[in-house]
């Protein structure tokens, strides 16, 4: 059980990547979460949010003023380092490679979205297996459910925002109904959860 | 889900049977493309997928074409085109002759956008646009200058955001859901297949655009291709990449200065 795994400091796979996906209403969660996470983080935090197609959008700026963690909008082949927040750029799907770099892909939209949360979740599951945690936030789209399934299958941990606390419940609810979600959390619980992951890694 | 070793097997088959070398493409993206084809064509097993690829030449062709991504649009990233208009083209205007290479031009939207910029700058008559791609089918489509009508409102908006102030629809004639761009725009275009993996430099250029192609290559292949571009660029010429592609990891960066914040570099060394 993932639940047990998180509690045991004996778990031998460190968490490499925490991937957060969200759509409408997800900034209401991301901003408070990022502002209180305690650096240094022992994993990379990868953020995929649906947004308007404007390159160099103020989203990266918006996130970076809220957090002391370094925030980077990903360029192709950037190295994924622990401790950083990586933001999927507008109009590209974000994937991870086995050598620990990111790659980008401008192929067809998935679930009407580019970046699509499913693409990053699936790719992270493929590369990091049980070392991935997928978190799906508020949104009016079915994106992310498939990806959470892939993470679950690979042995990672899957989390959905408590739909009652989401501005738009549809997206996390889809995941809860259709994917095996390990945890359903509200914002304070989510913050606590991510800090716990960090402590679990540090205890390894 | 296809396994890593199975991807390698397929890529070797394609190289052997078709002569295209995808072994230095970004794996994560290739894997997605292959999985998508596997699912869409309903192969019960990898062995059957591979058998079809190896034994059916028609299928192999389609498979190879579906591996690459051809998504494109006109005036994609308007601020990029605005920078071409305001900072790049004026420095080329004094040249007797302007040579431009669109490497990985897909169905030609980028080339037609460039021709429009050149025409508005009064430079098209002395320009030559070499448009190349790996895939002969997209080139065939580009050569016709015919595009779907549906995205035209968005292209028109992009065009305006790039600093264009004419009525965009004057550049084409619409007919049954399609538009055909004016022949004078296409008059200075030369279309040809060119594989960035295996073909060499074929001219010297004042501007090379290779946008959203390098993202599909691994770092080693990116470096080889950037060297090919470096060899094909004269002094004070320009290299333009896609909006999330950079020279920052390449040895050639030392010879270039970026026109920030756009992904356009000028050769200074
Ligand atoms: C995503 S499209 C980019 C189109 C356009 N440059 C743009 O940015 O909108 C990528 C193109 O690169 C081409 N391509 C992929 N591998 C190539 C290679 N080895 N040599 C030449 N072209 C290649 C594909 O066929 C495809 O048309």
Coordinates of N, CA and C in Angstrom, one line a residue, chain A residues 7-202:
Chain A
X7 N 4.7 6.0 5.1 CA 5.0 6.0 6.5 C 6.3 5.4 6.9
X8 N 6.7 4.4 6.1 CA 7.9 3.6 6.4 C 9.1 4.4 5.9
X9 N 10.0 4.6 6.8 CA 11.3 5.3 6.3 C 12.1 4.2 5.7
X10 N 11.7 2.9 5.7 CA 12.5 1.9 5.1 C 12.2 1.7 3.6
X11 N 11.2 2.5 3.1 CA 10.9 2.4 1.7 C 12.2 2.7 1.0
X12 N 12.6 1.9 0.0 CA 13.9 2.1 -0.6 C 13.9 2.9 -1.9
X13 N 12.7 3.2 -2.4 CA 12.7 4.1 -3.6 C 12.5 5.5 -3.2
X14 N 13.4 6.4 -3.4 CA 13.1 7.8 -3.1 C 12.1 8.4 -4.1
X15 N 11.4 9.4 -3.7 CA 10.5 10.0 -4.6 C 11.3 11.0 -5.5
X16 N 11.3 10.8 -6.8 CA 12.1 11.6 -7.7 C 11.4 12.8 -8.2
X17 N 10.1 12.6 -8.4 CA 9.3 13.6 -9.1 C 7.9 13.7 -8.5
X18 N 7.5 14.9 -8.1 CA 6.1 15.1 -7.7 C 5.5 15.9 -8.9
X19 N 4.5 15.3 -9.6 CA 4.0 16.0 -10.7 C 2.5 16.4 -10.4
X20 N 2.3 17.7 -10.6 CA 1.0 18.3 -10.2 C 0.3 18.7 -11.5
X21 N -0.9 18.2 -11.7 CA -1.6 18.7 -12.9 C -2.9 19.4 -12.5
X22 N -3.3 20.4 -13.2 CA -4.5 21.1 -12.9 C -5.0 22.0 -14.1
X23 N -6.3 22.4 -13.9 CA -6.8 23.2 -15.0 C -7.6 24.3 -14.2
X24 N -8.8 24.7 -14.7 CA -9.5 25.8 -14.1 C -9.6 25.7 -12.6
X25 N -9.2 26.7 -11.9 CA -9.2 26.7 -10.4 C -8.0 26.1 -9.7
X26 N -7.0 25.6 -10.5 CA -5.9 25.0 -9.9 C -4.9 26.0 -9.3
X27 N -4.9 27.2 -9.8 CA -3.9 28.2 -9.2 C -4.3 28.5 -7.8
X28 N -5.6 28.4 -7.5 CA -6.1 28.6 -6.1 C -5.4 27.7 -5.1
X29 N -5.0 26.5 -5.7 CA -4.3 25.5 -4.8 C -2.8 25.7 -4.9
X30 N -2.3 25.8 -6.2 CA -0.9 25.8 -6.4 C -0.2 27.0 -5.7
X31 N -0.8 28.2 -5.7 CA -0.1 29.3 -5.1 C 0.1 29.1 -3.6
X32 N -1.0 28.8 -2.9 CA -0.8 28.6 -1.4 C 0.2 27.4 -1.1
X33 N 0.1 26.4 -1.9 CA 0.9 25.2 -1.7 C 2.4 25.6 -1.9
X34 N 2.7 26.2 -3.0 CA 4.1 26.6 -3.3 C 4.6 27.6 -2.3
X35 N 3.7 28.4 -1.8 CA 4.3 29.5 -0.9 C 4.7 29.0 0.4
X36 N 4.2 27.8 0.8 CA 4.6 27.3 2.2 C 5.5 26.1 2.2
X37 N 5.8 25.5 1.0 CA 6.7 24.3 1.0 C 8.0 24.7 1.5
X38 N 8.6 23.8 2.3 CA 9.9 24.1 2.9 C 11.1 23.7 2.1
X39 N 11.8 24.6 1.6 CA 13.0 24.2 0.8 C 14.1 23.7 1.8
X40 N 15.1 22.9 1.5 CA 15.2 22.4 0.1 C 14.3 21.1 -0.1
X41 N 13.8 21.1 -1.3 CA 13.0 19.9 -1.7 C 14.0 18.8 -2.2
X42 N 13.7 17.6 -1.9 CA 14.6 16.5 -2.3 C 14.1 15.9 -3.6
X43 N 13.1 16.4 -4.2 CA 12.6 15.9 -5.5 C 12.3 17.1 -6.4
X44 N 12.0 16.8 -7.6 CA 11.6 17.9 -8.5 C 10.1 18.0 -8.5
X45 N 9.6 19.2 -8.6 CA 8.2 19.4 -8.6 C 7.8 19.9 -10.0
X46 N 7.0 19.1 -10.7 CA 6.7 19.4 -12.1 C 5.3 19.8 -12.2
X47 N 5.0 21.0 -12.8 CA 3.7 21.5 -12.8 C 3.2 21.6 -14.2
X48 N 2.0 21.0 -14.4 CA 1.4 21.1 -15.8 C 0.0 21.6 -15.6
X49 N -0.2 22.9 -16.0 CA -1.5 23.5 -16.0 C -2.0 23.9 -17.3
X50 N -3.3 23.7 -17.6 CA -3.8 24.2 -18.8 C -3.9 25.7 -18.7
X51 N -3.5 26.4 -19.8 CA -3.6 27.8 -19.8 C -3.7 28.3 -21.2
X52 N -3.8 29.6 -21.3 CA -3.9 30.2 -22.7 C -2.5 30.2 -23.3
X53 N -2.6 30.0 -24.6 CA -1.4 29.9 -25.4 C -0.6 31.2 -25.6
X54 N 0.0 31.6 -24.5 CA 0.9 32.8 -24.6 C 2.3 32.4 -24.2
X55 N 3.3 32.4 -25.0 CA 4.6 32.0 -24.6 C 5.2 33.0 -23.6
X56 N 6.1 32.6 -22.8 CA 6.7 33.4 -21.7 C 5.5 34.0 -20.9
X57 N 4.5 33.3 -20.6 CA 3.3 33.8 -20.0 C 3.7 34.2 -18.5
X58 N 2.9 35.1 -18.0 CA 3.2 35.5 -16.6 C 3.0 34.4 -15.6
X59 N 2.6 33.2 -16.0 CA 2.4 32.2 -15.0 C 3.7 31.9 -14.2
X60 N 4.8 31.8 -15.0 CA 6.1 31.4 -14.3 C 6.4 32.6 -13.3
X61 N 6.2 33.8 -13.7 CA 6.4 34.9 -12.8 C 5.5 34.9 -11.6
X62 N 4.2 34.6 -11.9 CA 3.2 34.5 -10.8 C 3.6 33.5 -9.8
X63 N 4.1 32.3 -10.2 CA 4.5 31.3 -9.3 C 5.8 31.6 -8.6
X64 N 6.7 32.3 -9.3 CA 8.0 32.5 -8.7 C 7.9 33.6 -7.6
X65 N 7.0 34.5 -7.7 CA 6.9 35.5 -6.6 C 6.3 34.9 -5.3
X66 N 5.6 33.7 -5.5 CA 5.0 33.1 -4.3 C 5.8 32.1 -3.6
X67 N 7.0 31.8 -4.1 CA 7.7 30.7 -3.5 C 9.2 31.1 -3.5
X68 N 9.9 30.5 -2.5 CA 11.4 30.7 -2.5 C 12.0 29.6 -3.3
X69 N 11.3 28.6 -3.8 CA 11.9 27.6 -4.6 C 12.1 28.2 -6.0
X70 N 13.2 27.7 -6.6 CA 13.5 28.2 -8.0 C 12.4 27.7 -9.0
X71 N 11.8 28.5 -9.8 CA 10.8 28.1 -10.7 C 11.3 28.3 -12.1
X72 N 11.2 27.3 -12.9 CA 11.7 27.4 -14.3 C 10.6 26.9 -15.3
X73 N 10.4 27.7 -16.3 CA 9.5 27.3 -17.4 C 10.5 26.4 -18.3
X74 N 10.1 25.2 -18.6 CA 11.1 24.3 -19.2 C 11.4 24.6 -20.7
X75 N 12.7 24.6 -20.9 CA 13.2 24.6 -22.3 C 13.6 23.2 -22.7
X76 N 13.5 22.9 -23.9 CA 13.8 21.5 -24.4 C 15.2 21.1 -23.8
X77 N 15.3 19.9 -23.3 CA 16.5 19.2 -22.8 C 17.1 19.8 -21.6
X78 N 16.3 20.6 -20.9 CA 16.7 21.0 -19.5 C 16.8 19.8 -18.6
X79 N 17.8 19.9 -17.7 CA 18.0 18.8 -16.8 C 17.1 19.0 -15.6
X80 N 16.5 17.9 -15.2 CA 15.5 17.9 -14.1 C 16.3 17.7 -12.8
X81 N 16.3 18.8 -12.0 CA 17.1 18.7 -10.8 C 16.2 18.7 -9.6
X82 N 16.6 18.1 -8.5 CA 15.8 18.1 -7.3 C 15.8 19.6 -6.7
X83 N 14.7 19.9 -6.1 CA 14.6 21.2 -5.5 C 14.0 22.3 -6.3
X84 N 13.8 22.0 -7.6 CA 13.3 23.0 -8.5 C 11.8 22.8 -8.8
X85 N 11.1 23.8 -9.2 CA 9.8 23.7 -9.7 C 9.8 23.9 -11.2
X86 N 9.4 22.9 -12.0 CA 9.4 23.0 -13.4 C 8.0 23.2 -14.0
X87 N 7.8 24.2 -14.8 CA 6.5 24.5 -15.4 C 6.5 24.1 -16.8
X88 N 5.5 23.3 -17.2 CA 5.3 22.9 -18.6 C 5.0 24.2 -19.4
X89 N 5.8 24.5 -20.5 CA 5.6 25.7 -21.3 C 4.2 25.6 -22.1
X90 N 3.7 26.8 -22.4 CA 2.5 26.8 -23.2 C 2.7 26.2 -24.5
X91 N 1.7 25.4 -24.9 CA 1.6 24.9 -26.3 C 2.6 23.7 -26.6
X92 N 3.2 23.2 -25.5 CA 4.0 22.0 -25.7 C 3.6 20.9 -24.7
X93 N 3.7 19.7 -25.1 CA 3.6 18.6 -24.1 C 5.0 18.4 -23.5
X94 N 5.0 18.1 -22.2 CA 6.2 18.0 -21.5 C 6.5 16.5 -21.1
X95 N 7.6 16.0 -21.5 CA 7.9 14.6 -21.3 C 9.3 14.5 -20.5
X96 N 9.5 13.4 -19.9 CA 10.8 13.2 -19.2 C 11.5 12.0 -19.9
X97 N 12.8 12.1 -20.0 CA 13.6 11.1 -20.6 C 14.4 10.3 -19.6
X98 N 14.8 9.1 -20.0 CA 15.5 8.3 -19.0 C 16.9 8.9 -18.5
X99 N 17.4 9.8 -19.2 CA 18.7 10.4 -18.8 C 18.4 11.6 -17.8
X100 N 17.1 11.7 -17.4 CA 16.9 12.8 -16.4 C 16.7 14.2 -17.0
X101 N 16.5 14.2 -18.3 CA 16.3 15.5 -19.0 C 14.8 15.6 -19.4
X102 N 14.3 16.8 -19.6 CA 13.0 17.0 -20.1 C 13.1 17.0 -21.7
X103 N 12.0 16.5 -22.3 CA 11.9 16.9 -23.7 C 10.5 17.4 -24.0
X104 N 10.4 18.2 -25.1 CA 9.1 18.8 -25.4 C 8.6 18.2 -26.7
X105 N 7.3 18.3 -27.0 CA 6.7 17.7 -28.1 C 5.5 18.6 -28.4
X106 N 5.4 19.0 -29.7 CA 4.2 19.8 -30.1 C 3.2 19.0 -30.9
X107 N 3.1 17.7 -30.6 CA 2.1 16.9 -31.3 C 0.7 17.3 -30.9
X108 N -0.3 16.7 -31.5 CA -1.7 17.0 -31.4 C -2.1 17.2 -29.9
X109 N -3.1 18.0 -29.7 CA -3.7 18.2 -28.4 C -4.3 16.9 -27.9
X110 N -4.2 16.7 -26.6 CA -4.8 15.5 -25.9 C -5.8 16.1 -24.9
X111 N -7.0 15.5 -24.9 CA -8.1 16.1 -24.0 C -8.2 17.6 -24.3
X112 N -8.1 18.0 -25.5 CA -8.2 19.4 -25.9 C -7.1 20.3 -25.3
X113 N -6.0 19.6 -24.9 CA -5.0 20.4 -24.1 C -3.6 20.1 -24.6
X114 N -2.8 21.2 -24.7 CA -1.4 21.1 -24.9 C -0.8 22.2 -24.1
X115 N -0.1 22.0 -23.0 CA 0.3 20.7 -22.5 C -0.9 19.9 -21.9
X116 N -0.7 18.5 -22.1 CA -1.7 17.6 -21.5 C -1.1 17.0 -20.2
X117 N -1.9 16.9 -19.2 CA -1.4 16.4 -17.9 C -1.1 14.9 -18.1
X118 N -2.0 14.2 -18.9 CA -1.8 12.7 -19.1 C -0.4 12.5 -19.7
X119 N 0.1 13.3 -20.6 CA 1.4 13.0 -21.3 C 2.5 13.1 -20.2
X120 N 2.5 14.1 -19.4 CA 3.6 14.2 -18.4 C 3.5 13.1 -17.3
X121 N 2.3 12.8 -16.9 CA 2.1 11.8 -15.9 C 2.6 10.4 -16.4
X122 N 2.1 10.1 -17.6 CA 2.5 8.8 -18.2 C 4.0 8.7 -18.5
X123 N 4.6 9.8 -18.9 CA 6.0 9.8 -19.2 C 6.8 9.7 -17.9
X124 N 6.4 10.4 -16.9 CA 7.1 10.3 -15.6 C 7.0 8.9 -15.0
X125 N 5.8 8.3 -15.2 CA 5.6 6.9 -14.6 C 6.5 6.0 -15.4
X126 N 6.7 6.2 -16.6 CA 7.5 5.3 -17.4 C 9.0 5.4 -17.0
X127 N 9.4 6.6 -16.7 CA 10.8 6.8 -16.4 C 11.1 6.5 -14.9
X128 N 10.3 7.0 -14.0 CA 10.6 7.0 -12.6 C 9.8 5.9 -11.8
X129 N 8.9 5.2 -12.4 CA 8.1 4.1 -11.8 C 7.6 4.5 -10.4
X130 N 8.0 3.7 -9.4 CA 7.5 3.9 -8.1 C 8.0 5.3 -7.5
X131 N 8.9 5.9 -8.2 CA 9.4 7.2 -7.6 C 8.6 8.4 -8.0
X132 N 7.4 8.2 -8.5 CA 6.6 9.3 -9.0 C 5.4 9.5 -8.1
X133 N 5.0 10.7 -7.8 CA 3.8 11.0 -7.1 C 3.0 11.9 -8.1
X134 N 1.8 11.5 -8.4 CA 0.9 12.4 -9.3 C -0.2 13.0 -8.5
X135 N -0.4 14.3 -8.6 CA -1.4 15.0 -7.9 C -2.3 15.8 -8.9
X136 N -3.6 15.5 -8.8 CA -4.5 16.1 -9.8 C -5.4 17.1 -9.1
X137 N -5.5 18.3 -9.6 CA -6.2 19.4 -8.9 C -7.5 19.7 -9.7
X138 N -8.1 20.8 -9.3 CA -9.3 21.3 -9.9 C -9.3 21.5 -11.4
X139 N -10.4 21.3 -12.0 CA -10.5 21.4 -13.5 C -11.8 20.9 -14.1
X140 N -12.1 21.4 -15.3 CA -13.3 21.1 -15.9 C -13.1 20.1 -17.1
X141 N -12.0 19.3 -17.0 CA -11.6 18.5 -18.1 C -11.2 17.1 -17.6
X142 N -11.3 16.1 -18.5 CA -11.0 14.7 -18.0 C -9.5 14.4 -18.0
X143 N -8.7 15.4 -18.4 CA -7.2 15.2 -18.5 C -6.7 14.8 -17.1
X144 N -5.7 13.9 -17.1 CA -5.0 13.5 -15.9 C -5.4 12.1 -15.3
X145 N -6.7 11.7 -15.6 CA -7.1 10.4 -15.1 C -6.3 9.2 -15.7
X146 N -6.1 9.2 -17.0 CA -5.3 8.2 -17.6 C -3.9 8.2 -17.0
X147 N -3.4 9.4 -16.9 CA -2.0 9.5 -16.4 C -1.9 9.0 -14.9
X148 N -2.9 9.3 -14.1 CA -2.8 8.8 -12.7 C -2.9 7.2 -12.7
X149 N -3.7 6.7 -13.7 CA -3.7 5.2 -13.7 C -2.3 4.7 -14.1
X150 N -1.6 5.3 -15.0 CA -0.3 4.9 -15.3 C 0.7 5.0 -14.1
X151 N 0.5 6.0 -13.4 CA 1.4 6.2 -12.2 C 1.1 5.1 -11.2
X152 N -0.2 4.9 -11.0 CA -0.6 3.8 -10.0 C 0.0 2.5 -10.5
X153 N -0.1 2.2 -11.8 CA 0.3 0.9 -12.3 C 1.9 0.8 -12.1
X154 N 2.6 1.9 -12.2 CA 4.0 1.8 -12.1 C 4.5 1.8 -10.7
X155 N 3.5 1.8 -9.7 CA 3.9 1.7 -8.3 C 4.0 3.1 -7.6
X156 N 3.7 4.1 -8.3 CA 3.8 5.5 -7.7 C 2.5 5.8 -6.8
X157 N 2.5 7.0 -6.3 CA 1.4 7.4 -5.4 C 0.5 8.3 -6.2
X158 N -0.8 8.2 -6.0 CA -1.8 9.0 -6.8 C -2.6 9.8 -5.8
X159 N -2.8 11.1 -6.1 CA -3.5 12.0 -5.2 C -4.5 12.8 -6.0
X160 N -5.7 13.0 -5.5 CA -6.6 14.0 -6.1 C -7.0 15.0 -5.1
X161 N -7.3 16.2 -5.5 CA -7.8 17.2 -4.7 C -9.2 16.8 -4.2
X162 N -9.5 17.0 -3.0 CA -10.9 16.8 -2.4 C -11.8 17.6 -3.3
X163 N -12.7 16.9 -4.1 CA -13.5 17.7 -5.1 C -14.4 18.8 -4.4
X164 N -14.8 18.5 -3.2 CA -15.7 19.6 -2.5 C -14.9 20.9 -2.3
X165 N -13.6 20.8 -2.3 CA -12.7 22.0 -2.1 C -12.3 22.6 -3.4
X166 N -12.6 21.9 -4.5 CA -12.1 22.4 -5.8 C -13.0 23.4 -6.4
X167 N -12.5 24.4 -7.0 CA -13.3 25.4 -7.7 C -14.2 24.7 -8.8
X168 N -13.5 23.7 -9.5 CA -14.3 22.9 -10.4 C -14.0 21.4 -10.1
X169 N -15.0 20.7 -9.6 CA -14.8 19.4 -9.1 C -14.5 18.3 -10.1
X170 N -14.9 18.6 -11.4 CA -15.0 17.5 -12.4 C -13.7 16.7 -12.5
X171 N -12.6 17.4 -12.6 CA -11.3 16.7 -13.0 C -10.9 15.8 -11.8
X172 N -10.8 16.3 -10.6 CA -10.4 15.3 -9.5 C -11.5 14.2 -9.4
X173 N -12.7 14.6 -9.6 CA -13.8 13.6 -9.4 C -13.7 12.4 -10.5
X174 N -13.3 12.8 -11.7 CA -13.1 11.8 -12.8 C -12.0 10.9 -12.3
X175 N -11.0 11.4 -11.7 CA -9.9 10.5 -11.3 C -10.3 9.6 -10.2
X176 N -11.1 10.2 -9.2 CA -11.5 9.3 -8.1 C -12.4 8.2 -8.6
X177 N -13.3 8.5 -9.6 CA -14.2 7.5 -10.1 C -13.5 6.5 -11.0
X178 N -12.5 6.9 -11.7 CA -12.0 6.0 -12.7 C -10.5 5.5 -12.5
X179 N -9.8 6.2 -11.7 CA -8.4 5.7 -11.5 C -8.3 5.4 -10.0
X180 N -7.3 4.5 -9.7 CA -7.1 4.2 -8.3 C -6.4 5.4 -7.7
X181 N -7.1 6.1 -6.9 CA -6.5 7.3 -6.2 C -6.2 6.9 -4.8
X182 N -4.9 7.1 -4.4 CA -4.5 6.7 -3.0 C -5.0 7.6 -2.0
X183 N -5.0 8.9 -2.3 CA -5.4 9.9 -1.3 C -6.2 11.0 -1.9
X184 N -7.2 11.4 -1.2 CA -8.1 12.6 -1.6 C -7.9 13.6 -0.5
X185 N -7.3 14.7 -0.9 CA -6.8 15.7 0.1 C -7.3 17.1 -0.1
X186 N -7.5 17.9 0.9 CA -7.8 19.3 0.8 C -6.4 20.1 0.8
X187 N -6.5 21.4 0.7 CA -5.2 22.1 0.6 C -4.3 21.9 1.8
X188 N -4.7 22.1 3.0 CA -3.8 21.9 4.1 C -3.2 20.5 4.2
X189 N -4.1 19.5 3.9 CA -3.6 18.2 3.9 C -2.5 17.9 2.8
X190 N -2.8 18.6 1.6 CA -1.8 18.5 0.5 C -0.5 19.0 0.9
X191 N -0.5 20.2 1.6 CA 0.8 20.8 2.0 C 1.5 19.8 2.9
X192 N 0.8 19.3 3.9 CA 1.3 18.4 4.9 C 1.9 17.2 4.2
X193 N 1.1 16.7 3.2 CA 1.5 15.5 2.5 C 2.9 15.7 1.7
X194 N 3.0 16.8 1.0 CA 4.2 17.0 0.2 C 5.4 17.2 1.2
X195 N 5.2 17.9 2.3 CA 6.3 18.0 3.3 C 6.7 16.7 3.8
X196 N 5.7 15.8 4.0 CA 6.0 14.4 4.5 C 6.8 13.7 3.5
X197 N 6.5 13.8 2.2 CA 7.2 13.1 1.2 C 8.7 13.6 1.3
X198 N 8.8 14.8 1.4 CA 10.2 15.4 1.5 C 11.0 14.8 2.7
X199 N 10.3 14.7 3.8 CA 10.9 14.2 5.0 C 11.2 12.7 4.8
X200 N 10.3 12.0 4.2 CA 10.5 10.5 3.9 C 11.8 10.4 3.1
X201 N 12.0 11.2 2.1 CA 13.2 11.2 1.2 C 14.4 11.4 2.0
X202 N 14.3 12.4 2.9 CA 15.5 12.8 3.7 C 15.9 11.7 4.6

